[in-house]
């Protein structure tokens, strides 16, 4: 069986403690945030090894990519997140976040960083 993405959330920050807290979640911001995170929940019924990564696109241009993370066999349910500490190159436009599982697109999320909002 294949690994499937159950949930993907784009937010400004993730606080890790006894629980994972996602802060400022949403598909739209009035302007680009200074930090950004993508939280991913996956289901791996066969409990096999797999890789996961996130790409950030603007139109047809790949702007950034997280490091690829290898997930070792043995767990049917898995969560991770990728966080960007500074987004100084992002503008008031719409971006696409792509979750890759084993280098294949598994989930795509459109996020608006203030496109159409007056400066």
GROMACS .gro file of C-alpha atoms in nm:
model
  119
    1UNK     CA    1   0.000   0.000   0.000
    2UNK     CA    2   0.110   0.355  -0.067
    3UNK     CA    3   0.189   0.627   0.182
    4UNK     CA    4  -0.091   0.885   0.181
    5UNK     CA    5  -0.107   1.242   0.308
    6UNK     CA    6  -0.394   1.275   0.558
    7UNK     CA    7  -0.353   1.644   0.644
    8UNK     CA    8  -0.132   1.934   0.545
    9UNK     CA    9  -0.148   2.272   0.715
   10UNK     CA   10   0.037   2.593   0.632
   11UNK     CA   11   0.086   2.822   0.932
   12UNK     CA   12   0.319   3.094   1.057
   13UNK     CA   13   0.483   2.892   1.333
   14UNK     CA   14   0.481   2.559   1.510
   15UNK     CA   15   0.545   2.528   1.879
   16UNK     CA   16   0.665   2.185   1.987
   17UNK     CA   17   0.602   2.073   2.344
   18UNK     CA   18   0.392   1.797   2.490
   19UNK     CA   19   0.161   1.879   2.200
   20UNK     CA   20   0.232   2.036   1.866
   21UNK     CA   21   0.064   2.378   1.841
   22UNK     CA   22   0.005   2.535   1.500
   23UNK     CA   23  -0.010   2.915   1.518
   24UNK     CA   24  -0.177   3.148   1.265
   25UNK     CA   25  -0.312   2.879   1.035
   26UNK     CA   26  -0.473   2.984   0.712
   27UNK     CA   27  -0.477   2.987   0.333
   28UNK     CA   28  -0.456   3.369   0.320
   29UNK     CA   29  -0.247   3.643   0.480
   30UNK     CA   30  -0.271   4.019   0.419
   31UNK     CA   31   0.107   4.026   0.360
   32UNK     CA   32   0.383   3.763   0.361
   33UNK     CA   33   0.460   3.636   0.712
   34UNK     CA   34   0.816   3.655   0.844
   35UNK     CA   35   0.822   3.285   0.931
   36UNK     CA   36   0.630   2.995   0.784
   37UNK     CA   37   0.577   2.626   0.857
   38UNK     CA   38   0.412   2.333   0.683
   39UNK     CA   39   0.281   2.054   0.907
   40UNK     CA   40   0.214   1.715   0.746
   41UNK     CA   41   0.031   1.407   0.874
   42UNK     CA   42   0.084   1.083   0.681
   43UNK     CA   43  -0.058   0.730   0.682
   44UNK     CA   44   0.182   0.445   0.601
   45UNK     CA   45  -0.020   0.120   0.625
   46UNK     CA   46   0.265  -0.100   0.500
   47UNK     CA   47   0.506   0.062   0.751
   48UNK     CA   48   0.779   0.089   0.487
   49UNK     CA   49   1.061   0.345   0.450
   50UNK     CA   50   0.973   0.660   0.257
   51UNK     CA   51   1.091   1.017   0.201
   52UNK     CA   52   0.900   1.343   0.242
   53UNK     CA   53   0.979   1.702   0.142
   54UNK     CA   54   0.805   2.032   0.063
   55UNK     CA   55   0.854   2.259  -0.238
   56UNK     CA   56   0.743   2.621  -0.270
   57UNK     CA   57   0.637   2.738  -0.618
   58UNK     CA   58   0.534   3.070  -0.770
   59UNK     CA   59   0.373   2.991  -1.103
   60UNK     CA   60   0.618   2.763  -1.284
   61UNK     CA   61   0.918   2.874  -1.080
   62UNK     CA   62   1.051   2.660  -0.795
   63UNK     CA   63   1.144   2.911  -0.523
   64UNK     CA   64   1.250   2.691  -0.234
   65UNK     CA   65   1.263   2.332  -0.120
   66UNK     CA   66   1.292   2.176   0.223
   67UNK     CA   67   1.555   1.913   0.290
   68UNK     CA   68   1.427   1.565   0.207
   69UNK     CA   69   1.355   1.367   0.522
   70UNK     CA   70   1.390   0.988   0.530
   71UNK     CA   71   1.126   0.817   0.742
   72UNK     CA   72   1.233   0.474   0.855
   73UNK     CA   73   1.003   0.174   0.853
   74UNK     CA   74   0.791   0.076   1.148
   75UNK     CA   75   0.513   0.330   1.199
   76UNK     CA   76   0.172   0.339   1.028
   77UNK     CA   77   0.095   0.699   1.136
   78UNK     CA   78   0.350   0.978   1.115
   79UNK     CA   79   0.374   1.359   1.151
   80UNK     CA   80   0.645   1.609   1.064
   81UNK     CA   81   0.688   1.976   0.984
   82UNK     CA   82   0.920   2.195   0.785
   83UNK     CA   83   0.980   2.552   0.897
   84UNK     CA   84   1.124   2.855   0.718
   85UNK     CA   85   1.273   3.117   0.950
   86UNK     CA   86   1.280   3.409   0.707
   87UNK     CA   87   1.071   3.480   0.400
   88UNK     CA   88   1.233   3.805   0.288
   89UNK     CA   89   1.199   3.714  -0.083
   90UNK     CA   90   0.823   3.650  -0.071
   91UNK     CA   91   0.592   3.912  -0.216
   92UNK     CA   92   0.216   3.980  -0.201
   93UNK     CA   93   0.135   3.699  -0.440
   94UNK     CA   94  -0.012   3.349  -0.444
   95UNK     CA   95   0.224   3.056  -0.385
   96UNK     CA   96   0.187   2.681  -0.419
   97UNK     CA   97   0.320   2.444  -0.154
   98UNK     CA   98   0.377   2.089  -0.279
   99UNK     CA   99   0.428   1.791  -0.047
  100UNK     CA  100   0.647   1.524  -0.206
  101UNK     CA  101   0.637   1.163  -0.089
  102UNK     CA  102   0.909   0.950  -0.246
  103UNK     CA  103   0.974   1.245  -0.487
  104UNK     CA  104   0.615   1.234  -0.619
  105UNK     CA  105   0.355   1.509  -0.566
  106UNK     CA  106   0.120   1.389  -0.293
  107UNK     CA  107  -0.056   1.712  -0.192
  108UNK     CA  108  -0.075   2.067  -0.330
  109UNK     CA  109  -0.187   2.373  -0.132
  110UNK     CA  110  -0.238   2.725  -0.270
  111UNK     CA  111  -0.154   3.004  -0.023
  112UNK     CA  112  -0.224   3.375  -0.075
  113UNK     CA  113   0.026   3.618   0.080
  114UNK     CA  114  -0.177   3.928   0.010
  115UNK     CA  115  -0.235   3.904  -0.365
  116UNK     CA  116  -0.486   4.174  -0.451
  117UNK     CA  117  -0.442   4.350  -0.116
  118UNK     CA  118  -0.346   4.718  -0.150
  119UNK     CA  119   0.007   4.790  -0.030
   0.00000   0.00000   0.00000
